[in-house]
Amino acid sequence: MEIAVIHFILLGVISGLTKGAGVLPDGPLNAAVGATVMFTTTLTPSDKPFLSVVWTFGTKNIITSSIVNKTGPEYEGRITLFMSTGSLELRNLALNDSGEYSVSIVPDGEPVKGGSTTLKVLEPVSNVTATASSTDLVEFNSSVRLSCSSSGSSLSFLWLNSSSEVTASDRVQLTDGGSILTIVKVTRYDQGPFRCRVSNPVSNGTSDPITLSISYGPEDINLTISPSQEYHVEGSDITLSCSAVSRPAALFHWFLNGDLLSDTGPELRMMNIQMSQSGNHSCQAFNSKTLRSETSQPSAVSVLERISGAFVTPTTNLMIEGISVNLTCDAAGSVFTRKWMKDGSDLTLAGNMNLYDKNKVLSFNSLKSTDSGEYSCKISNPLSNDEAKYTMVVIYGPEHVKITGPSEIHLGASFTLTCSADSTPSATYTWILNGTEIHNSAEFTKDNAELSDSGSYTCQAMNSITERTSTAVHGLSVTDRSGGLSAGAIAGIVISCLVIASAGGAVGGYYIHKKKINNKAPPHSDNKEKEENVYENTSEVYENL
């Protein structure tokens, strides 16, 4: 009787079961093969036991718990029923456990409660493997295909580049559900490492990394010179270094003025550099994988020889006033500039001077005595300099001849006449009195003057090199104590005045012919008149002078 009542109740419950009536969570529930799943109801544990709990899988009975518990044979040992809530634990899942599960619960004194949900039993992810069509690639030329495989069910595929997710773009293609990654015309940033991550609702796995070797470059080539300076002195050491962005490392070749050198490698060391190595240096980087090359901009290497042995040479060693002469300034080495100085100051070109051939030649078209002095020439380049000096002595004269001394002395007194002239070398002097040569020296001295010493004194200055002469005339009168003059003195003065008058003040070389005055003639009135006329003429001459 009791069993019949229970069956009747169960039939009523099942027939009135409302699917998804909140007793079980919305599905599906996911679980892995061999795992355990808990079907947990939403009911709160009650002090009153349920009259019955029935779990079914499709049309199969899993367990019926009422007055008599009944478990389906394939679930023996695999299930646990929690009577306080009606929840069910199912263990050691198999793929055929996938499907719809339902529960019907009859509380004591309450309406029947029930519901259903879906279970998906999945094979876990395993053996995730990624492969590449090639790992040795050339930037912009090569394409690559990455494939991912895995065991498991309901698989999803995700590619990672390092830690970033790979997404499709114009160069990146994802096919076959994402398991195939194709990159067209790879760049250096596509080297990876790439990993494939496979997942399903119950597990996931990641492949070992794949790193692509992508050759690129050369590019961004750079040439440096050490020490870095505009000019290098001959005999010094310099190093040229070349670098470029390249994978694999670039091979380097060197060029001088466009000609290939035998040197290779990223450094070109030039020891004891010579003038012949001056020019435009460049380097070329070559990538043996990409078969590309790039050449640097040329860098100038300027090698200078030190300035040494500066000298100044004249076109003649006999510098005579009025001639033309050149001073040439030169030196061994790389000459950049020449600077002339005179007597320690910058040279100011006079009207008779010119500079030629980049200041190499200082030319005098007509030497002057004022051109004498010390000339120096400083030759330089940016790394060194040297200086040469030359002392120029201009031979000239004589000129500006003059006589100093008394014009009148008393009989018996001493006197000195001094002759001077501007001349290089110093002039030699000859004294002539009233046309007769009397002395050879710059000074003429007489200790005891006689009346016969009166007259016209001529000083003739001569330069032995220029062979020029120049003269000056000086009148001297010797008087007795009474102040009278002898006839000879008068005659000398007259002759002197006549010479001065005829010369007109000129200083050219000339000779005075001596005249004798007969002082022994007896006194005569005619002679006395002539003597008075001489005095008068002499006075007039002096006044005119």
Coordinates of C-alpha atoms in Angstrom, one line a residue:
M1 CA 0.0 0.0 0.0
E2 CA 2.8 2.5 0.9
I3 CA 4.8 1.7 -2.2
A4 CA 1.8 2.3 -4.4
V5 CA 1.3 5.7 -2.8
I6 CA 4.9 6.6 -3.4
H7 CA 4.8 5.7 -7.0
F8 CA 1.7 7.7 -7.4
I9 CA 3.3 10.7 -5.9
L10 CA 6.4 10.4 -8.1
L11 CA 4.3 10.1 -11.2
G12 CA 2.5 13.3 -10.2
V13 CA 5.7 15.1 -9.5
I14 CA 7.4 14.1 -12.8
S15 CA 4.3 15.0 -14.8
G16 CA 4.1 18.4 -13.1
L17 CA 7.9 19.2 -13.2
T18 CA 8.7 22.7 -14.4
K19 CA 12.0 22.9 -16.3
G20 CA 14.5 25.5 -15.0
A21 CA 12.3 26.5 -12.1
G22 CA 15.2 27.9 -10.3
V23 CA 16.3 24.7 -8.5
L24 CA 19.4 24.2 -10.7
P25 CA 21.8 26.9 -12.1
D26 CA 21.6 27.8 -15.8
G27 CA 23.8 25.6 -17.9
P28 CA 25.7 24.3 -19.4
L29 CA 28.1 23.0 -16.8
N30 CA 31.5 22.2 -18.2
A31 CA 33.7 19.4 -16.8
A32 CA 36.7 17.5 -18.0
V33 CA 36.9 13.8 -18.7
G34 CA 37.7 12.0 -15.4
A35 CA 36.8 15.0 -13.3
T36 CA 33.9 15.5 -10.8
V37 CA 30.9 17.8 -11.3
M38 CA 28.5 19.0 -8.6
F39 CA 24.9 19.7 -9.5
T40 CA 24.1 22.1 -6.7
T41 CA 20.5 23.1 -6.1
T42 CA 19.4 26.5 -4.9
L43 CA 17.4 25.0 -2.0
T44 CA 18.2 25.9 1.6
P45 CA 18.7 22.9 3.9
S46 CA 15.5 22.1 5.8
D47 CA 14.9 20.3 9.1
K48 CA 12.2 18.3 7.5
P49 CA 13.5 15.7 5.2
F50 CA 12.4 15.6 1.6
L51 CA 9.7 13.0 0.9
S52 CA 11.6 12.1 -2.3
V53 CA 14.5 13.2 -4.6
V54 CA 14.7 11.9 -8.1
W55 CA 17.7 12.6 -10.5
T56 CA 17.5 11.6 -14.1
F57 CA 19.9 11.9 -17.1
G58 CA 17.8 12.2 -20.2
T59 CA 15.4 9.2 -19.8
K60 CA 17.7 7.3 -17.5
N61 CA 17.2 7.2 -13.8
I62 CA 20.3 8.2 -11.9
I63 CA 19.0 7.9 -8.4
T64 CA 15.6 7.8 -6.7
S65 CA 15.6 8.5 -3.0
S66 CA 12.3 8.0 -1.1
I67 CA 11.2 5.2 1.2
V68 CA 13.5 3.0 -0.9
N69 CA 16.7 4.3 -2.6
K70 CA 17.3 3.1 -6.1
T71 CA 20.5 3.9 -8.1
G72 CA 21.0 3.3 -11.8
P73 CA 23.6 0.5 -12.3
E74 CA 26.1 2.7 -14.4
Y75 CA 26.2 5.2 -11.5
E76 CA 27.0 2.8 -8.7
G77 CA 30.0 4.2 -6.8
R78 CA 30.1 7.4 -9.0
I79 CA 27.4 9.5 -7.2
T80 CA 26.7 11.1 -3.9
L81 CA 23.3 12.6 -3.1
F82 CA 23.0 15.3 -0.5
M83 CA 19.5 14.9 1.0
S84 CA 19.6 18.2 2.8
T85 CA 19.5 20.2 -0.4
G86 CA 18.9 17.6 -3.1
S87 CA 22.3 18.3 -4.7
L88 CA 24.2 15.6 -6.6
E89 CA 27.9 14.9 -7.1
L90 CA 28.9 12.9 -10.2
R91 CA 32.5 11.5 -10.4
N92 CA 34.9 10.0 -12.9
L93 CA 33.2 11.8 -15.8
A94 CA 33.2 10.3 -19.3
L95 CA 32.4 11.9 -22.6
N96 CA 29.0 10.1 -22.7
D97 CA 28.1 11.9 -19.5
S98 CA 27.4 15.0 -21.6
G99 CA 23.7 15.8 -21.8
E100 CA 20.7 17.1 -19.8
Y101 CA 20.3 16.4 -16.1
S102 CA 16.9 16.9 -14.2
V103 CA 15.9 16.8 -10.6
S104 CA 12.5 16.5 -8.9
I105 CA 12.2 17.2 -5.2
V106 CA 9.1 16.6 -3.1
P107 CA 9.3 18.5 0.2
D108 CA 7.1 17.7 3.1
G109 CA 4.0 19.9 2.9
E110 CA 5.4 22.0 0.1
P111 CA 4.9 22.1 -3.7
V112 CA 7.1 19.9 -5.8
K113 CA 10.4 21.6 -6.9
G114 CA 12.5 20.7 -9.8
G115 CA 14.7 21.8 -12.7
S116 CA 17.2 20.8 -15.3
T117 CA 20.6 21.8 -16.6
T118 CA 23.1 20.7 -19.3
L119 CA 26.5 19.1 -18.7
K120 CA 29.3 19.2 -21.2
V121 CA 32.1 16.8 -20.6
L122 CA 35.3 17.9 -22.5
E123 CA 38.7 16.4 -23.2
P124 CA 41.3 18.6 -21.6
V125 CA 43.9 20.5 -23.7
S126 CA 47.2 18.7 -24.2
N127 CA 50.2 18.3 -26.5
V128 CA 50.0 22.0 -27.7
T129 CA 52.6 22.3 -30.5
A130 CA 53.6 25.2 -32.7
T131 CA 55.6 24.9 -35.9
A132 CA 56.9 27.4 -38.5
S133 CA 57.3 27.0 -42.2
S134 CA 60.8 28.7 -41.8
T135 CA 62.7 30.5 -39.1
D136 CA 65.4 32.1 -41.3
L137 CA 63.8 35.1 -43.0
V138 CA 64.7 38.3 -44.7
E139 CA 63.0 41.5 -43.8
F140 CA 60.5 42.8 -46.5
N141 CA 61.2 39.7 -48.6
S142 CA 60.0 36.6 -46.7
S143 CA 56.7 35.4 -45.5
V144 CA 56.1 32.8 -42.8
R145 CA 53.3 30.4 -41.8
L146 CA 52.9 29.3 -38.2
S147 CA 50.7 26.3 -37.4
C148 CA 49.3 25.2 -34.0
S149 CA 48.0 21.7 -33.1
S150 CA 46.6 20.3 -29.8
S151 CA 44.7 17.4 -28.3
G152 CA 41.4 18.2 -26.7
S153 CA 37.8 19.2 -27.6
S154 CA 36.1 22.5 -28.2
L155 CA 39.5 24.1 -28.7
S156 CA 40.1 27.9 -29.1
F157 CA 43.4 29.2 -30.5
L158 CA 45.3 32.4 -29.5
W159 CA 48.7 33.6 -30.8
L160 CA 51.1 35.7 -28.7
N161 CA 54.1 37.7 -29.8
S162 CA 56.1 37.9 -26.6
S163 CA 53.2 38.9 -24.2
S164 CA 51.0 40.7 -26.8
E165 CA 48.1 39.1 -28.5
V166 CA 48.5 38.8 -32.3
T167 CA 45.6 40.3 -34.2
A168 CA 44.8 40.2 -37.9
S169 CA 46.0 43.1 -40.1
D170 CA 47.0 43.7 -43.7
R171 CA 50.1 41.7 -43.2
V172 CA 48.8 39.2 -40.6
Q173 CA 46.3 36.5 -41.4
L174 CA 44.6 34.1 -38.9
T175 CA 42.9 31.1 -40.5
D176 CA 41.5 27.6 -39.6
G177 CA 39.9 28.9 -36.5
G178 CA 43.0 30.8 -35.5
S179 CA 45.3 27.8 -35.6
I180 CA 47.2 29.1 -38.6
L181 CA 49.1 32.4 -38.4
T182 CA 50.5 33.8 -41.6
I183 CA 52.8 36.9 -41.7
V184 CA 53.5 38.4 -45.1
K185 CA 56.7 40.4 -45.7
V186 CA 58.0 40.1 -42.2
T187 CA 59.8 42.9 -40.4
R188 CA 62.4 42.8 -37.7
Y189 CA 59.6 43.3 -35.1
D190 CA 58.1 40.0 -36.2
Q191 CA 60.9 37.9 -34.7
G192 CA 58.8 36.8 -31.6
P193 CA 59.0 34.7 -29.6
F194 CA 55.6 33.4 -30.8
R195 CA 53.5 31.1 -28.7
C196 CA 50.2 29.4 -29.4
R197 CA 47.8 29.2 -26.5
V198 CA 45.0 26.6 -26.8
S199 CA 42.0 26.5 -24.4
N200 CA 38.6 25.0 -23.9
P201 CA 36.1 25.7 -21.0
V202 CA 37.9 23.2 -18.7
S203 CA 41.6 23.7 -19.5
N204 CA 44.3 25.4 -21.5
G205 CA 47.9 24.9 -22.8
T206 CA 50.7 26.9 -24.4
S207 CA 53.2 25.8 -26.9
D208 CA 56.9 26.2 -26.7
P209 CA 58.2 29.5 -28.1
I210 CA 59.2 29.9 -31.7
T211 CA 61.7 32.7 -32.4
L212 CA 62.2 33.8 -36.0
S213 CA 65.6 34.9 -37.2
I214 CA 64.9 37.9 -39.4
S215 CA 67.8 39.4 -41.3
Y216 CA 67.7 43.2 -42.0
G217 CA 69.8 46.1 -42.9
P218 CA 72.3 47.5 -43.3
E219 CA 71.0 51.0 -42.5
D220 CA 71.7 54.1 -40.5
I221 CA 75.4 53.8 -41.4
N222 CA 77.7 56.2 -39.5
L223 CA 81.4 57.1 -40.0
T224 CA 83.4 58.8 -37.2
I225 CA 87.0 60.0 -37.1
S226 CA 89.1 60.0 -34.0
P227 CA 90.6 62.3 -33.0
S228 CA 87.8 64.5 -34.3
Q229 CA 89.5 67.6 -35.8
E230 CA 89.6 69.4 -39.1
Y231 CA 93.3 68.9 -39.8
H232 CA 95.8 66.1 -38.9
V233 CA 99.5 66.6 -38.8
E234 CA 101.6 64.3 -41.0
G235 CA 103.0 61.4 -39.0
S236 CA 100.1 61.2 -36.5
D237 CA 97.7 58.3 -35.9
I238 CA 94.0 58.5 -36.6
T239 CA 91.2 55.9 -36.5
L240 CA 88.1 55.8 -38.7
S241 CA 85.1 53.8 -37.3
C242 CA 82.1 52.6 -39.2
S243 CA 78.8 51.3 -37.8
A244 CA 75.5 50.2 -39.2
V245 CA 72.2 48.7 -38.0
S246 CA 72.3 45.2 -39.5
R247 CA 71.5 41.6 -38.8
P248 CA 73.7 39.7 -39.2
A249 CA 76.5 42.1 -38.5
A250 CA 77.6 43.9 -41.7
L251 CA 80.8 43.5 -43.5
F252 CA 82.7 46.8 -44.1
H253 CA 84.8 48.0 -47.0
W254 CA 86.7 51.4 -47.2
F255 CA 87.1 53.9 -50.0
L256 CA 89.4 56.9 -50.5
N257 CA 88.1 59.4 -53.1
G258 CA 85.8 56.7 -54.4
D259 CA 88.6 54.1 -54.9
L260 CA 88.3 50.8 -53.0
L261 CA 91.0 50.2 -50.4
S262 CA 92.3 46.8 -49.4
D263 CA 91.3 47.4 -45.7
T264 CA 88.2 45.7 -44.3
G265 CA 86.4 45.7 -41.0
P266 CA 84.6 48.3 -38.9
E267 CA 87.8 50.2 -38.1
L268 CA 90.4 51.7 -40.4
R269 CA 93.5 52.6 -38.5
M270 CA 96.0 54.9 -40.2
M271 CA 99.3 55.0 -38.4
N272 CA 102.0 57.6 -39.3
I273 CA 99.5 59.1 -41.7
Q274 CA 100.9 60.8 -44.8
M275 CA 99.8 63.6 -47.1
S276 CA 98.9 61.0 -49.8
Q277 CA 96.1 59.8 -47.4
S278 CA 94.3 63.1 -47.5
G279 CA 90.9 63.0 -49.1
N280 CA 87.3 61.9 -48.7
H281 CA 87.0 58.6 -46.9
S282 CA 83.8 56.6 -46.9
C283 CA 82.8 53.1 -45.7
Q284 CA 80.3 50.6 -47.2
A285 CA 78.3 48.2 -45.1
F286 CA 77.2 44.9 -46.8
N287 CA 74.8 42.3 -45.4
S288 CA 75.5 38.8 -46.8
K289 CA 71.9 37.6 -46.0
T290 CA 69.9 40.5 -47.3
L291 CA 72.4 41.1 -50.1
R292 CA 71.9 44.8 -49.4
S293 CA 74.6 47.5 -48.9
E294 CA 74.7 51.1 -47.8
T295 CA 77.6 53.6 -48.2
S296 CA 78.3 56.4 -45.7
Q297 CA 78.6 60.1 -46.6
P298 CA 82.3 60.9 -47.3
S299 CA 84.3 62.4 -44.5
A300 CA 87.3 64.6 -45.3
V301 CA 90.7 63.7 -43.8
S302 CA 93.1 66.6 -44.2
V303 CA 96.7 65.8 -43.5
L304 CA 99.1 68.8 -43.2
E305 CA 102.9 68.8 -43.2
R306 CA 104.4 70.8 -40.3
I307 CA 105.8 74.2 -41.3
S308 CA 109.6 74.1 -41.0
G309 CA 112.7 75.8 -42.4
A310 CA 111.2 79.2 -43.1
F311 CA 113.4 81.5 -45.1
V312 CA 113.4 84.9 -46.9
T313 CA 115.6 85.2 -49.9
P314 CA 116.3 88.4 -52.0
T315 CA 116.8 88.5 -55.8
T316 CA 120.1 90.3 -55.1
N317 CA 122.4 90.8 -52.2
L318 CA 123.4 94.3 -53.3
M319 CA 120.5 96.6 -52.4
I320 CA 121.2 99.8 -54.1
E321 CA 118.7 102.7 -54.0
G322 CA 116.6 102.9 -57.1
I323 CA 116.8 99.2 -58.3
S324 CA 114.0 96.7 -58.2
V325 CA 114.2 93.7 -55.9
N326 CA 112.0 90.9 -54.6
L327 CA 112.0 89.2 -51.2
T328 CA 110.6 85.7 -51.4
C329 CA 109.1 84.0 -48.2
D330 CA 108.8 80.2 -48.2
A331 CA 109.1 77.1 -46.1
A332 CA 108.7 73.3 -46.1
G333 CA 105.3 72.0 -45.2
S334 CA 101.7 72.9 -45.9
V335 CA 101.6 76.7 -46.2
F336 CA 98.3 78.3 -45.5
T337 CA 99.2 81.9 -44.7
R338 CA 102.1 84.3 -44.9
K339 CA 102.3 87.5 -42.9
W340 CA 105.0 90.2 -43.4
M341 CA 106.3 92.5 -40.7
K342 CA 108.9 95.2 -40.6
D343 CA 110.9 96.2 -37.5
G344 CA 108.4 94.2 -35.3
S345 CA 105.3 95.8 -36.6
D346 CA 102.8 94.7 -39.3
L347 CA 104.1 95.7 -42.7
T348 CA 102.3 98.7 -44.3
L349 CA 102.8 98.7 -48.0
A350 CA 104.4 101.9 -49.3
G351 CA 103.9 103.2 -52.8
N352 CA 106.9 101.3 -54.1
M353 CA 105.8 97.9 -52.6
N354 CA 103.5 95.1 -53.8
L355 CA 102.7 91.6 -52.6
Y356 CA 102.3 88.7 -55.1
D357 CA 101.6 85.0 -55.2
K358 CA 99.5 84.8 -52.0
N359 CA 102.0 87.1 -50.1
K360 CA 104.9 84.9 -51.0
V361 CA 106.8 87.6 -52.8
L362 CA 107.3 91.2 -51.5
S363 CA 108.4 93.3 -54.4
F364 CA 110.1 96.7 -54.4
N365 CA 109.9 98.4 -57.8
S366 CA 112.4 101.1 -56.8
L367 CA 114.3 100.9 -53.5
K368 CA 114.4 103.8 -51.1
S369 CA 116.7 104.4 -48.2
T370 CA 113.7 104.2 -46.0
D371 CA 113.1 100.6 -47.0
S372 CA 116.1 99.6 -44.8
G373 CA 115.1 97.5 -41.8
E374 CA 114.4 94.0 -40.5
Y375 CA 111.7 92.2 -42.4
S376 CA 110.1 89.1 -41.0
C377 CA 107.8 86.6 -42.6
K378 CA 105.6 84.3 -40.5
I379 CA 104.3 81.2 -42.3
S380 CA 101.6 79.1 -40.7
N381 CA 99.0 76.5 -41.1
P382 CA 96.3 75.4 -38.5
L383 CA 98.8 73.1 -36.8
S384 CA 102.2 74.8 -36.9
N385 CA 104.1 77.9 -37.9
D386 CA 107.6 79.2 -38.4
E387 CA 109.2 82.6 -38.9
A388 CA 112.1 83.9 -41.0
K389 CA 113.9 87.3 -40.8
Y390 CA 115.9 89.3 -43.3
T391 CA 117.7 92.5 -42.6
M392 CA 117.7 94.8 -45.6
V393 CA 120.4 97.5 -45.9
V394 CA 119.7 99.9 -48.8
I395 CA 122.9 101.4 -50.2
Y396 CA 122.4 105.0 -51.2
G397 CA 124.0 108.4 -51.2
P398 CA 125.9 110.4 -50.5
E399 CA 123.3 113.1 -50.1
H400 CA 122.6 116.1 -47.9
V401 CA 126.3 117.0 -47.7
K402 CA 127.0 119.8 -45.2
I403 CA 130.0 121.5 -43.6
T404 CA 130.0 122.8 -40.1
G405 CA 132.6 125.1 -38.7
P406 CA 133.5 128.8 -38.4
S407 CA 133.2 131.2 -41.3
E408 CA 135.7 133.7 -39.8
I409 CA 138.7 133.4 -37.5
H410 CA 141.6 135.5 -36.4
L411 CA 145.1 135.0 -37.7
G412 CA 147.0 132.3 -35.7
A413 CA 143.9 130.7 -34.2
S414 CA 142.9 127.1 -34.7
F415 CA 139.8 125.9 -36.5
T416 CA 138.0 122.7 -37.5
L417 CA 135.7 122.1 -40.4
T418 CA 133.6 119.0 -40.3
C419 CA 131.9 117.4 -43.3
S420 CA 128.9 115.0 -43.1
A421 CA 126.6 113.3 -45.5
D422 CA 123.8 110.7 -45.5
S423 CA 125.2 107.6 -47.1
T424 CA 125.3 103.8 -46.7
P425 CA 128.0 102.7 -46.6
S426 CA 129.6 105.7 -45.0
A427 CA 131.1 108.2 -47.5
T428 CA 134.7 109.1 -47.9
Y429 CA 135.6 112.8 -47.9
T430 CA 138.0 115.0 -49.8
W431 CA 138.7 118.7 -48.9
I432 CA 139.6 121.2 -51.6
L433 CA 140.7 124.8 -50.9
N434 CA 140.4 127.2 -53.7
G435 CA 140.5 124.4 -56.2
T436 CA 143.4 122.5 -54.6
E437 CA 143.0 119.2 -52.8
I438 CA 144.2 119.6 -49.2
H439 CA 142.9 116.7 -47.1
N440 CA 141.1 113.3 -47.0
S441 CA 138.9 112.9 -43.9
A442 CA 135.6 114.0 -42.5
E443 CA 137.4 116.7 -40.4
F444 CA 139.9 119.3 -41.5
T445 CA 141.7 120.9 -38.6
K446 CA 144.3 123.8 -38.6
D447 CA 146.1 124.8 -35.4
N448 CA 147.7 128.1 -36.5
A449 CA 145.6 129.8 -39.1
E450 CA 147.4 131.8 -41.7
L451 CA 146.0 134.4 -44.0
S452 CA 146.4 131.9 -46.9
D453 CA 143.9 129.6 -45.2
S454 CA 141.1 132.0 -46.2
G455 CA 139.0 131.0 -49.1
S456 CA 136.4 128.5 -50.4
Y457 CA 136.5 125.1 -48.8
T458 CA 134.8 122.4 -50.8
C459 CA 134.0 119.0 -49.2
Q460 CA 133.5 116.2 -51.7
A461 CA 131.6 113.1 -50.4
M462 CA 131.9 109.8 -52.3
N463 CA 130.1 106.4 -51.9
S464 CA 132.4 103.7 -53.1
I465 CA 129.6 101.3 -54.1
T466 CA 127.1 103.7 -55.7
E467 CA 130.2 105.6 -57.1
R468 CA 128.2 108.8 -56.6
T469 CA 129.7 112.1 -55.4
S470 CA 128.2 115.1 -53.8
T471 CA 129.7 118.3 -52.6
A472 CA 129.3 121.2 -50.3
V473 CA 131.1 124.6 -50.2
H474 CA 132.0 126.6 -47.1
G475 CA 133.7 130.1 -47.1
L476 CA 136.3 130.9 -44.4
S477 CA 138.1 134.2 -43.9
V478 CA 141.3 134.7 -41.8
T479 CA 141.7 138.3 -40.4
D480 CA 144.5 140.0 -38.6
R481 CA 143.9 141.8 -35.4
S482 CA 143.1 145.0 -37.2
G483 CA 140.4 143.3 -39.0
G484 CA 142.0 143.7 -42.5
L485 CA 142.1 141.0 -45.1
S486 CA 144.9 140.0 -47.2
A487 CA 144.7 140.2 -51.0
G488 CA 144.7 136.3 -51.1
A489 CA 141.8 136.1 -48.7
I490 CA 139.8 138.6 -50.7
A491 CA 140.6 136.6 -53.9
G492 CA 139.5 133.4 -52.2
I493 CA 136.2 134.9 -51.0
V494 CA 135.5 136.3 -54.5
I495 CA 136.2 132.9 -56.0
S496 CA 134.0 131.3 -53.4
C497 CA 131.2 133.7 -54.1
L498 CA 131.5 133.2 -57.9
V499 CA 131.5 129.4 -57.5
I500 CA 128.4 129.5 -55.3
A501 CA 126.7 131.9 -57.7
S502 CA 127.5 129.7 -60.7
A503 CA 126.5 126.5 -59.0
G504 CA 123.1 127.9 -58.1
G505 CA 123.1 125.9 -54.8
A506 CA 123.5 122.5 -56.6
V507 CA 125.3 119.7 -54.9
G508 CA 126.5 117.7 -57.9
G509 CA 130.2 116.7 -58.2
Y510 CA 132.5 119.3 -59.7
Y511 CA 136.1 120.6 -59.4
I512 CA 137.3 124.1 -58.6
H513 CA 140.3 125.3 -60.6
K514 CA 142.9 127.3 -58.6
K515 CA 143.7 130.9 -59.5
K516 CA 146.8 132.8 -58.3
I517 CA 146.7 136.4 -57.4
N518 CA 149.9 138.3 -57.6
N519 CA 150.3 140.0 -54.3
K520 CA 153.9 141.1 -55.0
A521 CA 153.0 143.9 -57.5
P522 CA 154.0 147.3 -56.4
P523 CA 151.3 149.6 -55.0
H524 CA 149.6 151.4 -57.8
S525 CA 146.6 153.7 -57.7
D526 CA 144.9 151.5 -60.3
N527 CA 145.5 148.4 -58.2
K528 CA 144.1 150.1 -55.2
E529 CA 141.0 151.0 -57.1
K530 CA 140.6 147.4 -58.2
E531 CA 141.1 146.2 -54.6
E532 CA 138.4 148.5 -53.4
N533 CA 136.1 147.2 -56.2
V534 CA 136.7 143.7 -55.0
Y535 CA 135.7 144.6 -51.5
E536 CA 132.6 146.2 -52.7
N537 CA 131.7 143.2 -55.0
T538 CA 132.3 140.8 -52.1
S539 CA 130.1 142.8 -49.8
E540 CA 127.3 142.7 -52.4
V541 CA 127.7 138.9 -52.8
Y542 CA 127.4 138.3 -49.0
E543 CA 124.4 140.5 -48.9
N544 CA 122.8 138.5 -51.7
L545 CA 123.6 135.2 -49.9

